[in-house]
Amino acid sequence: MTIPLSGQLINLSAAFLLLVGFAMLAQRRILSLINLFAMQSFVLVLSTLIVAISTHQHHLYYSVGITFVLKVILIPWLLHRFIRKLNLKWDVETHIAIPTTMLLGIVLVIFAFNLAQPISQLSGTVTRHTLGIAIAGVLLAFLMMITRRKAVSQVIGFLAMENGLFFAATSATYGMPLVVELGIALDVLVAMVIFGIFFFHIREAFDSLDLKHMEQLKED
Amino acid sequence: MEIFWILAIPLTGGALLAVLGNRDWAPEFGLFLSACTLVAAGFLTAHVVSEGPFTAFNEQFFVDSFNIFLVALTALVAFTTSLFSRPYMRIERDHGKVGVKALRLYHSMFQLFTFTMLLALLSNNMGILWVAMEAATLTTVLLVSLYRTPASLEAAWKYFILCGVGIAQALFGTILLYFAAEKILGSGGTALLWTHLNAVKPQLEPTVLSLAFIFLLVGYGTKVGLVPLHNWLPDAHAEGPTPVSAVLSGLLLNVALYAVVRAKVLVDGALHTHLAGYLMMGFGLLSVTVAAFLLSRQKDIKRMFAYSSIEHMGLITFAFGMGGAVASFAGLLHMTVHSLTKSAIFFAAGHAAQITGTQIMDNIRGLIRQSPAVGWGLMLGTIAILGIPPFGVFASEFLILTAAMHQTPWAIPFLLISLGVAFAAIFSKVQSMVFGETTAPRLSHSPALVPVFVHLLLVLLLGIYIPPYLAEWFHQAAQWIG
């Protein structure tokens, strides 16, 4: 079976998304982590654009525009600003050693493909084969949130998870209705602002953004 | 048209208070806004009573017997909470716990939170429901950390991250729902509208829908506070200001459960099995038992009642999962009485903590002597929440147990033991707080206890006599919940 050029390009960008997902899992430096996130968002924008052009789904152009402005430019810029203002440069500490995390990541990818199988079979979109990768992206981001100790890297994990979900929506259904996408974009933007406020509050209270200070509330 | 006012008043009010919230009259203005919202909700209720369910604004909004009583309840609790928070937040300011800026944030965010709750309830679009639920987290997260203490920041961060991750699962569930619906309803705006989904639910793909429900249950279940997804809940309730604890327990948990029940109706229609019901019963029963056994270990008064909220939400989830006319009716009634009683308890507990200057229960003594109203409010609220007749909680718990006796006899021992353990734990602790000697000083503003007694009176009335129209709504709603 031959796959049309657009389909091949989408598969290629999906593969790239997965690669960036693993790169984020392995990255220790916060600045590179932000750049990787921007790159992942950019690949997401490209693949959505290809889907929009090849399937003539006009509402997807709006999502492409919103995602580009929000996730490729605005959020990485905001994160860079926070990092500069808070003067954070040090490496990210992880709860689990990075090679172990990578192995766990591989297991998650296998699980994701199994989960996606019954859904992709029912889907009629050209992008259906990428659904497994989308779910894998969500799970990898989730793993990153669990294993990182710094507040900033947890936030980047949160955003990467949102990217994975966005990709899942495009690959299974060509995107959600526009009003919903607008709402989600607004939520992400507001969440980003609140995260920013939080960074400063946490830093003020603990003199560090390390979450190990925030393990006081426990059941005795 | 009423829907427009219900949503517009808190939204514009929140925007106005973001600018004017530092004025001296901001609490009164917030109170006025909440009163207007309540009046609008009253008109909407009258409209639904006279004309039956309807959709509005190009089918984007939808009102039926299920969400109308939650809208009325939300507007009522939001109003009484702002009545309570007027003196409460002034006392907090006098104690130096919050500054003027924090108060502005509080007043603004409170209105916006009310807006998100009402939007989630009234929206016909499952996607907008998700957006509103996420926005509800966003509006309350800075309120949980309002005092900026290390513990409150930790609680807020936990709340933000855990609910963010949870709600992301719900987004995936919504995507799957859209995926299944799009095949039948076509792509575009209508495929996520609940009324359309409900009309075609037997044709929806069962595999996809069962997967979607699992994600929706885990996602919204995080916000309901179902065990084992409940970790954020006690911290957020204990560390945030008391009015926030009251609306989290009284409103947010209910609305999140409302989202789960909406999803369950669709899945039941598509699957023709009891999968959704069994999942909800499992989560519900686990929440009831785990929360009940954790109650006795609590030292913080608000934390203890937060665990009690988990227990009661578990009970309601169990009732909806069991299904059937009686159980669903009982679930709806329990949602109402729990929301009223628990917010009343938080009001009283908040003032008790202000009087004694601590939330640690061992240090709170002799409330009745110092302030009889606070003491009696806490005592009566506790008696009500523990399900002692003639309060409404007794009626709903009795109905749930009767239904369980018929449908799921194996669950009865778990439920009875949990209710007994919860009773012993809470009653002994509250009793020693209410009675005894005290040296605590008086408060600078007289506490607002009208809301406490209004709520408890309503719960008492619901225990003795349910008005016919309310019973009729509950019956209608229970029928289509199934």
XYZ file of C-alpha atoms in Angstrom:
702
model
C 0.000 0.000 0.000
C 1.429 3.363 -0.942
C 0.891 6.280 1.377
C 0.354 9.717 -0.194
C 3.062 12.322 0.278
C 1.069 14.257 2.869
C 0.582 11.086 4.890
C 4.301 10.361 4.755
C 5.116 13.872 5.913
C 2.689 13.554 8.799
C 4.196 10.230 9.814
C 7.634 11.798 9.629
C 6.652 14.672 11.901
C 4.966 12.225 14.268
C 8.205 10.276 14.498
C 10.004 13.524 15.173
C 7.536 14.354 17.963
C 8.282 11.052 19.649
C 12.001 11.680 19.314
C 11.693 15.106 20.935
C 9.570 13.524 23.660
C 12.448 11.181 24.526
C 14.984 13.983 24.225
C 13.010 15.967 26.823
C 12.993 12.953 29.088
C 16.781 12.750 28.846
C 17.555 16.468 29.030
C 19.050 17.744 32.272
C 19.368 21.450 31.561
C 16.318 23.647 32.009
C 17.160 26.026 29.150
C 17.530 23.189 26.653
C 14.299 21.726 27.982
C 12.459 24.921 27.075
C 14.013 24.938 23.602
C 13.011 21.317 23.115
C 9.465 22.183 24.107
C 9.411 25.022 21.554
C 10.734 22.608 18.946
C 8.080 20.029 19.792
C 5.387 22.686 19.447
C 6.831 23.755 16.118
C 6.714 20.191 14.776
C 3.139 20.019 16.017
C 2.298 23.193 14.102
C 3.919 21.822 10.930
C 2.076 18.513 11.084
C -1.255 20.230 11.775
C -0.594 22.545 8.826
C 0.046 19.570 6.536
C -3.190 17.951 7.724
C -5.053 21.207 7.146
C -3.727 21.620 3.610
C -4.183 18.009 2.524
C -7.710 17.612 3.925
C -9.013 21.156 3.369
C -10.172 21.479 6.988
C -10.377 25.241 7.274
C -10.886 25.441 11.013
C -7.496 23.753 11.439
C -5.786 26.866 10.095
C -7.038 28.748 13.134
C -5.660 26.078 15.474
C -2.362 26.230 13.609
C -2.243 29.989 14.109
C -3.193 29.825 17.801
C -0.729 27.032 18.532
C 2.078 28.821 16.735
C 1.606 32.104 18.571
C 0.918 30.494 21.941
C 3.257 27.524 22.146
C 6.099 28.310 19.781
C 6.530 31.981 20.625
C 4.661 33.201 23.697
C 5.110 30.381 26.221
C 8.806 29.647 25.513
C 9.447 33.402 25.678
C 7.614 33.630 29.007
C 9.538 30.644 30.362
C 12.862 32.145 29.273
C 11.877 35.373 31.014
C 11.016 33.541 34.235
C 14.300 31.691 34.123
C 16.234 34.932 33.656
C 14.331 36.757 36.384
C 14.638 33.896 38.823
C 18.237 33.395 37.790
C 17.902 29.651 37.349
C 20.611 27.911 35.396
C 21.418 24.797 37.277
C 20.734 21.290 36.127
C 17.556 19.426 36.700
C 17.617 16.791 39.383
C 15.592 13.674 38.778
C 14.062 11.188 41.178
C 15.054 8.246 38.984
C 18.291 7.911 37.001
C 17.885 8.987 33.390
C 18.696 5.615 31.730
C 15.993 3.975 33.870
C 13.568 6.705 32.848
C 14.327 6.035 29.191
C 13.619 2.330 29.625
C 10.338 3.144 31.357
C 9.582 5.453 28.432
C 10.012 2.617 25.953
C 7.587 0.476 27.932
C 5.090 3.344 27.883
C 5.396 3.675 24.094
C 4.593 -0.007 23.627
C 1.614 0.367 25.940
C 0.457 3.458 24.032
C 0.508 1.649 20.692
C -1.526 -1.203 22.133
C -4.026 1.259 23.559
C -4.308 3.119 20.268
C -4.786 0.036 18.087
C -8.558 -0.445 18.473
C -9.181 3.272 18.061
C -7.020 3.732 14.955
C -8.764 0.832 13.266
C -12.067 2.670 13.565
C -10.720 6.009 12.428
C -11.054 7.188 8.844
C -8.508 9.984 8.921
C -5.214 9.948 6.969
C -3.470 10.546 10.279
C -4.867 7.572 12.165
C -1.544 5.733 12.380
C -0.074 8.529 14.428
C -2.560 8.186 17.271
C -0.274 5.733 19.066
C 2.519 8.295 18.958
C 0.195 10.958 20.314
C -0.725 8.810 23.301
C 2.945 7.934 23.766
C 3.709 11.661 23.838
C 1.145 12.203 26.582
C 2.505 9.330 28.653
C 6.151 10.412 28.227
C 5.259 13.915 29.385
C 3.456 12.381 32.340
C 6.567 10.375 33.193
C 8.641 13.523 33.010
C 6.318 15.281 35.457
C 6.626 12.422 37.917
C 10.400 12.106 37.784
C 11.405 15.774 37.913
C 11.925 17.714 41.102
C 12.018 21.295 39.887
C 8.799 23.267 39.522
C 9.789 24.581 36.078
C 10.396 21.158 34.584
C 7.075 19.913 35.951
C 5.397 22.787 34.150
C 7.166 21.938 30.899
C 5.962 18.356 31.348
C 2.443 19.678 31.795
C 2.706 21.685 28.569
C 4.217 18.763 26.661
C 1.263 16.677 27.787
C -1.065 19.295 26.340
C 0.895 19.051 23.069
C 0.386 15.296 23.008
C -3.345 15.699 23.574
C -3.569 18.281 20.814
C -1.791 15.896 18.474
C -4.155 13.100 19.496
C -7.134 15.300 18.657
C -5.731 16.101 15.209
C -4.798 12.531 14.377
C -8.052 10.923 15.484
C -10.572 13.542 14.398
C -8.897 16.459 12.584
C -9.165 18.584 15.696
C -11.902 19.553 18.106
C -14.587 22.135 17.258
C -13.143 25.631 17.103
C -14.945 27.008 20.155
C -13.480 24.208 22.287
C -9.973 24.766 20.918
C -10.229 28.456 21.703
C -11.314 27.641 25.239
C -8.433 25.201 25.719
C -5.942 27.756 24.380
C -7.283 30.350 26.808
C -6.979 27.897 29.702
C -3.374 27.085 28.772
C -2.496 30.769 28.576
C -4.070 31.569 31.951
C -2.412 28.487 33.474
C 0.929 29.767 32.199
C 0.428 33.159 33.850
C -0.550 31.481 37.127
C 2.475 29.185 36.931
C 4.603 32.303 36.537
C 3.077 33.930 39.621
C 3.601 30.670 41.454
C 7.297 30.468 40.614
C 7.842 33.804 42.313
C 5.709 32.895 45.341
C 7.461 29.556 45.804
C 10.835 31.168 45.415
C 9.899 33.870 47.929
C 8.749 31.303 50.486
C 11.435 28.630 50.052
C 14.291 30.525 48.416
C 14.441 27.821 45.750
C 12.254 26.173 43.159
C 13.161 22.703 44.299
C 10.025 20.787 45.145
C 11.738 18.733 47.843
C 10.901 21.590 50.216
C 7.270 21.008 49.448
C 6.803 17.631 51.020
C 5.620 18.761 54.426
C 1.914 18.049 54.037
C 1.637 14.363 54.701
C -0.528 12.008 56.651
C 1.227 10.983 59.839
C -32.253 35.181 28.426
C -31.920 34.284 32.113
C -28.925 32.154 31.141
C -27.237 35.249 29.749
C -27.694 37.134 33.027
C -26.651 34.183 35.186
C -23.334 33.993 33.343
C -22.811 37.687 32.622
C -23.240 38.932 36.205
C -20.405 36.925 37.819
C -18.160 37.337 34.746
C -18.388 41.127 34.560
C -18.440 41.299 38.344
C -15.180 39.358 38.486
C -13.626 41.729 35.957
C -14.838 44.813 37.859
C -13.609 43.485 41.207
C -10.212 42.762 39.669
C -9.898 46.552 39.482
C -12.048 47.723 42.385
C -11.567 44.797 44.766
C -9.249 46.784 47.047
C -11.991 49.271 47.980
C -13.629 49.142 51.373
C -17.009 48.299 49.924
C -15.741 45.426 47.757
C -17.204 42.700 50.021
C -20.622 44.357 49.884
C -20.355 44.710 46.110
C -19.428 41.013 45.807
C -22.387 40.164 47.991
C -24.642 42.270 45.773
C -23.362 40.447 42.667
C -23.942 37.042 44.234
C -27.455 38.150 45.205
C -28.135 39.211 41.597
C -26.866 35.849 40.335
C -29.142 34.112 42.812
C -32.138 36.141 41.607
C -31.292 35.309 37.977
C -31.031 31.630 38.937
C -34.439 31.954 40.596
C -35.941 33.312 37.378
C -34.318 30.541 35.350
C -35.735 27.965 37.765
C -39.209 29.479 37.405
C -38.796 29.380 33.618
C -37.846 25.694 33.629
C -40.637 24.813 36.046
C -43.244 26.418 33.802
C -41.906 25.389 30.364
C -39.800 22.270 30.885
C -36.263 21.626 29.568
C -34.992 23.884 26.820
C -31.856 24.791 24.874
C -30.688 28.337 24.203
C -28.201 30.353 22.151
C -27.932 28.079 19.149
C -28.174 24.981 21.391
C -24.928 25.896 23.164
C -26.740 25.970 26.514
C -29.144 23.448 27.886
C -31.294 23.341 31.001
C -33.140 20.311 32.323
C -34.322 18.958 35.638
C -30.841 17.655 36.489
C -28.754 20.761 36.076
C -31.375 23.312 37.140
C -31.354 22.235 40.775
C -27.552 22.274 40.760
C -27.632 25.775 39.252
C -29.993 26.934 41.985
C -27.868 25.221 44.653
C -24.645 26.726 43.263
C -26.105 30.230 43.183
C -27.470 29.815 46.719
C -24.235 28.512 48.241
C -22.204 31.163 46.388
C -24.510 33.827 47.875
C -24.399 32.522 51.456
C -20.631 32.087 51.186
C -20.152 35.719 50.224
C -22.471 36.621 53.106
C -20.167 34.636 55.392
C -16.901 35.848 53.892
C -17.745 39.534 54.430
C -16.913 39.526 58.171
C -14.637 36.484 57.919
C -12.188 38.070 55.497
C -12.267 41.356 57.469
C -11.222 39.462 60.582
C -8.459 37.750 58.592
C -7.277 41.187 57.474
C -7.336 42.471 61.073
C -5.311 39.432 62.122
C -2.774 40.425 59.475
C -3.130 37.211 57.475
C -4.083 38.861 54.195
C -3.236 42.201 52.603
C -5.334 44.512 50.450
C -3.963 43.043 47.210
C -4.793 39.515 48.305
C -8.333 40.631 49.141
C -8.752 42.105 45.677
C -7.636 38.798 44.177
C -10.010 36.968 46.478
C -13.106 39.013 45.584
C -12.417 38.880 41.875
C -11.593 35.191 41.737
C -14.612 34.260 43.840
C -16.940 35.756 41.227
C -15.013 34.148 38.367
C -15.158 30.791 40.130
C -18.951 31.119 40.406
C -18.981 31.896 36.689
C -17.000 28.766 35.776
C -19.237 26.575 37.924
C -22.409 27.923 36.316
C -20.879 27.690 32.824
C -19.936 24.047 33.425
C -23.472 23.286 34.558
C -25.337 25.149 31.834
C -23.155 24.348 28.831
C -24.520 21.787 26.423
C -21.076 21.297 24.890
C -18.932 18.575 26.494
C -15.822 20.431 25.331
C -16.881 23.681 26.999
C -17.728 21.692 30.115
C -14.083 20.611 30.155
C -12.840 24.155 29.583
C -14.995 25.418 32.450
C -13.785 22.676 34.817
C -10.160 23.527 34.063
C -10.940 27.232 34.484
C -12.455 26.407 37.883
C -9.081 25.001 38.981
C -7.309 28.059 37.638
C -9.555 30.497 39.498
C -9.228 28.721 42.834
C -5.556 27.775 42.798
C -4.335 31.253 43.746
C -7.026 31.405 46.426
C -5.729 28.229 48.060
C -2.311 29.901 48.368
C -3.816 33.243 49.432
C -1.981 33.280 52.785
C 1.374 32.583 51.090
C 2.528 30.336 53.905
C 4.852 27.480 52.857
C 2.111 24.958 53.602
C -0.496 26.826 51.557
C 1.871 27.162 48.592
C 2.568 23.466 48.722
C -1.139 22.681 48.875
C -1.876 24.966 45.936
C 0.944 23.548 43.836
C -0.253 20.017 44.512
C -3.820 21.035 43.671
C -2.701 22.708 40.447
C -0.487 19.883 39.192
C -2.679 16.951 40.246
C -5.902 18.487 38.974
C -4.110 19.642 35.825
C -2.917 16.124 35.090
C -6.298 14.683 36.043
C -8.214 17.063 33.894
C -5.863 16.312 30.979
C -7.141 12.715 31.156
C -10.655 14.093 30.918
C -9.641 16.064 27.821
C -8.447 12.847 26.209
C -11.774 11.272 27.151
C -13.573 14.191 25.525
C -11.465 13.771 22.368
C -12.451 10.085 22.235
C -16.091 11.024 22.753
C -15.871 13.487 19.872
C -14.160 10.833 17.783
C -17.043 8.418 18.318
C -19.689 11.085 17.808
C -18.162 12.579 14.682
C -18.851 9.375 12.741
C -22.569 9.768 13.291
C -23.139 13.467 13.727
C -20.501 14.696 11.275
C -17.607 16.949 12.129
C -18.121 20.475 13.325
C -20.001 22.139 16.140
C -22.836 19.751 16.904
C -20.876 16.555 17.562
C -20.009 17.533 21.124
C -23.434 18.880 22.059
C -24.826 16.728 24.823
C -28.432 16.806 23.590
C -27.332 15.556 20.159
C -25.078 12.899 21.690
C -27.922 11.748 23.910
C -30.220 11.368 20.908
C -27.810 9.105 19.016
C -26.195 7.309 21.968
C -27.239 3.756 20.932
C -25.262 4.172 17.689
C -22.014 5.314 19.297
C -19.093 2.910 19.004
C -19.022 0.883 22.290
C -15.239 0.220 22.462
C -14.341 3.861 22.013
C -17.006 5.015 24.418
C -15.986 2.663 27.205
C -12.397 3.867 26.815
C -13.625 7.474 26.784
C -15.600 6.904 29.970
C -12.600 5.496 31.818
C -10.592 8.601 30.963
C -13.482 10.917 31.829
C -14.063 9.147 35.145
C -10.394 9.300 36.126
C -10.149 12.914 34.971
C -13.234 14.396 36.548
C -12.930 11.870 39.400
C -9.709 13.618 40.410
C -11.742 16.752 40.975
C -14.524 14.854 42.749
C -11.800 13.650 45.107
C -12.326 9.929 44.572
C -9.749 7.681 46.260
C -6.955 7.091 45.071
C -7.034 10.405 43.194
C -7.890 12.457 46.274
C -4.431 13.603 47.437
C -4.907 17.274 46.625
C -8.244 17.614 48.380
C -7.448 17.618 52.131
C -4.453 19.925 51.646
C -6.342 22.420 49.515
C -9.274 22.466 51.958
C -7.102 22.827 55.038
C -4.690 25.499 53.797
C -7.000 27.769 51.803
C -9.229 30.460 53.352
C -12.442 29.009 54.797
C -14.867 30.483 52.208
C -12.771 28.746 49.540
C -12.906 25.448 51.427
C -16.676 25.863 51.641
C -17.160 26.418 47.917
C -14.661 23.707 46.963
C -16.555 21.173 49.052
C -20.028 22.520 48.407
C -19.807 23.325 44.708
C -16.724 22.113 42.853
C -17.020 18.477 43.918
C -20.703 18.417 42.949
C -20.099 19.933 39.533
C -17.249 17.510 38.789
C -19.546 14.631 39.705
C -22.221 16.162 37.494
C -19.773 15.883 34.561
C -19.166 12.208 35.359
C -22.903 11.493 35.497
C -23.503 13.234 32.153
C -20.831 10.989 30.627
C -22.296 7.909 32.311
C -25.710 8.482 30.714
C -24.090 8.443 27.251
C -21.976 5.367 27.944
C -24.874 3.399 29.405
C -26.882 4.118 26.273
C -24.078 2.958 23.984
C -22.878 -0.089 25.919
C -25.984 -1.844 27.224
C -23.758 -3.234 29.991
C -23.224 -2.016 33.528
C -19.522 -1.190 33.061
C -19.824 2.503 33.925
C -21.950 1.697 36.954
C -19.499 -0.904 38.288
C -16.553 1.461 37.853
C -18.359 4.214 39.740
C -19.448 1.818 42.479
C -15.867 0.595 42.879
C -14.392 4.084 43.142
C -17.245 5.208 45.371
C -16.979 2.341 47.823
C -13.195 2.680 48.017
C -13.542 6.406 48.747
C -16.112 5.834 51.478
C -14.069 3.225 53.329
C -10.603 4.787 52.964
C -11.812 8.276 53.922
C -13.770 6.943 56.915
C -10.735 5.174 58.325
C -8.481 8.198 57.778
C -10.883 10.490 59.662
C -9.819 9.473 63.135
C -6.159 10.266 62.399
C -6.746 13.907 61.539
C -5.581 16.708 63.797
C -6.645 19.711 61.721
C -10.341 20.570 61.868
C -10.702 21.605 58.205
C -8.656 18.626 57.085
C -10.950 16.274 58.973
C -14.045 17.718 57.312
C -12.270 17.539 53.939
C -11.934 13.788 54.465
C -15.590 13.710 55.383
C -16.289 15.359 51.987
C -14.359 12.566 50.247
C -16.448 10.038 52.146
C -19.729 11.661 51.154
C -18.748 12.190 47.514
C -17.813 8.507 47.453
C -21.246 7.648 48.794
C -22.953 9.748 46.108
C -20.772 8.248 43.359
C -21.693 4.813 44.670
C -25.397 5.703 44.560
C -25.230 6.948 40.957
C -23.169 3.917 39.992
C -25.784 1.604 41.475
C -28.420 3.292 39.316
C -32.152 2.787 39.424
C -34.827 5.267 40.396
C -34.371 5.081 44.190
C -30.575 5.197 44.221
C -30.345 8.073 41.737
C -33.011 9.998 43.642
C -31.048 9.434 46.841
C -27.833 10.509 45.110
C -29.373 13.789 43.994
C -30.818 14.449 47.440
C -27.500 13.634 49.079
C -25.679 15.990 46.701
C -27.997 18.803 47.843
C -27.898 18.153 51.579
C -24.177 17.419 51.653
C -23.395 20.644 49.840
C -25.532 22.693 52.254
C -24.374 20.947 55.430
C -20.683 20.834 54.589
C -20.482 24.504 53.674
C -22.301 25.341 56.936
C -19.757 23.256 58.870
C -16.863 25.006 57.178
C -18.388 28.403 58.048
C -18.619 27.421 61.714
C -15.195 25.745 61.711
C -13.647 28.832 60.109
C -14.935 31.082 62.871
C -13.901 28.536 65.487
C -10.360 28.636 64.091
C -10.420 32.438 64.156
C -11.579 32.553 67.774
C -8.924 30.166 69.020
C -6.249 31.141 66.511
C -5.566 27.543 65.488
C -6.939 24.814 63.283
C -5.483 22.048 65.469
C -8.416 20.337 67.135
C -6.607 19.528 70.390
C -6.191 23.248 71.021
C -9.785 24.204 70.314
C -11.885 24.005 73.467
C -15.065 25.434 74.922
C -16.573 26.993 71.820
C -20.057 27.086 73.291
C -18.876 29.135 76.241
C -17.033 31.697 74.140
C -19.489 32.011 71.276
C -22.650 29.925 71.628
C -23.642 30.497 68.010
C -20.353 29.140 66.627
C -20.407 26.209 69.049
C -23.965 25.241 68.327
C -23.471 25.785 64.597
C -20.564 23.370 64.580
C -22.374 20.859 66.797
C -25.619 20.896 64.807
C -23.750 20.792 61.504
C -21.812 17.757 62.725
C -24.980 16.046 63.883
C -26.517 16.732 60.480
C -23.538 15.475 58.447
C -23.299 12.302 60.524
C -26.762 11.384 59.345
C -28.752 11.698 62.539
C -32.492 12.146 62.019
C -34.377 14.368 61.399
C -31.769 16.059 59.186
C -31.858 15.529 55.397
C -28.589 13.575 55.326
C -30.324 10.834 57.263
C -33.073 10.597 54.662
C -30.661 10.351 51.722
C -28.280 7.937 53.433
C -31.217 5.780 54.469
C -32.452 5.703 50.865
C -28.993 4.829 49.553
C -28.687 1.987 52.063
C -32.162 0.686 51.251
C -31.386 0.694 47.543
C -28.061 -1.025 48.198
C -29.831 -3.664 50.287
C -31.839 -4.658 47.208
C -29.281 -4.189 44.446
C -25.853 -4.802 45.968
C -26.176 -6.524 49.361
C -22.424 -7.275 49.416
C -21.674 -3.566 49.773
C -23.802 -3.094 52.897
C -21.197 -4.195 55.490
C -18.585 -1.841 53.985
C -20.995 1.074 53.996
C -22.315 0.475 57.507
C -18.875 -0.022 59.042
C -17.557 3.098 57.313
C -20.479 5.218 58.433
C -20.038 3.910 61.980
C -16.293 4.603 62.026
C -16.844 8.089 60.615
C -19.479 8.762 63.266
C -17.215 7.737 66.127
C -14.245 9.704 64.798
C -15.992 12.971 64.050
C -18.407 13.062 66.959
C -15.833 12.543 69.701
C -13.541 15.216 68.260
C -16.262 17.801 67.769
C -17.727 17.173 71.197
C -14.461 17.986 72.949
C -14.054 21.133 70.843
C -17.510 22.438 71.580
C -17.684 21.854 75.332
C -15.193 22.641 78.089
C -13.405 25.738 79.373
C -11.827 28.410 77.237
C -9.744 31.556 77.498
C -10.041 32.635 73.874
C -10.748 36.349 73.254
C -13.666 37.794 71.306
C -13.511 38.500 67.561
C -13.123 42.008 66.139
C -16.152 41.660 63.850
C -19.222 39.761 64.871
C -19.199 36.435 63.008
C -21.728 35.832 60.222
C -23.674 32.826 61.361
C -26.883 33.466 59.479
C -25.649 31.303 56.542
C -24.848 28.419 58.906
C -28.327 28.325 60.336
C -30.046 28.986 57.008
C -28.236 25.990 55.502
C -28.946 23.752 58.490
C -32.589 24.794 58.483
C -32.858 23.875 54.793
C -31.237 20.511 55.483
C -33.622 19.959 58.373
C -36.596 20.833 56.161
C -35.384 18.453 53.448
C -35.182 15.746 56.081
C -38.763 16.238 57.182
C -40.519 17.334 54.039
C -39.352 17.493 50.413
C -41.453 20.035 48.481
C -43.432 18.347 45.674
C -41.781 20.272 42.821
C -38.310 19.408 44.129
C -39.279 15.750 44.443
C -40.663 15.941 40.905
C -37.315 17.277 39.581
C -35.371 14.649 41.418
C -37.684 11.978 39.995
C -37.313 13.271 36.452
C -33.554 13.590 36.753
C -33.265 10.182 38.420
C -35.267 8.651 35.587
C -32.913 9.662 32.841
C -29.797 9.040 34.897
C -31.174 5.485 34.934
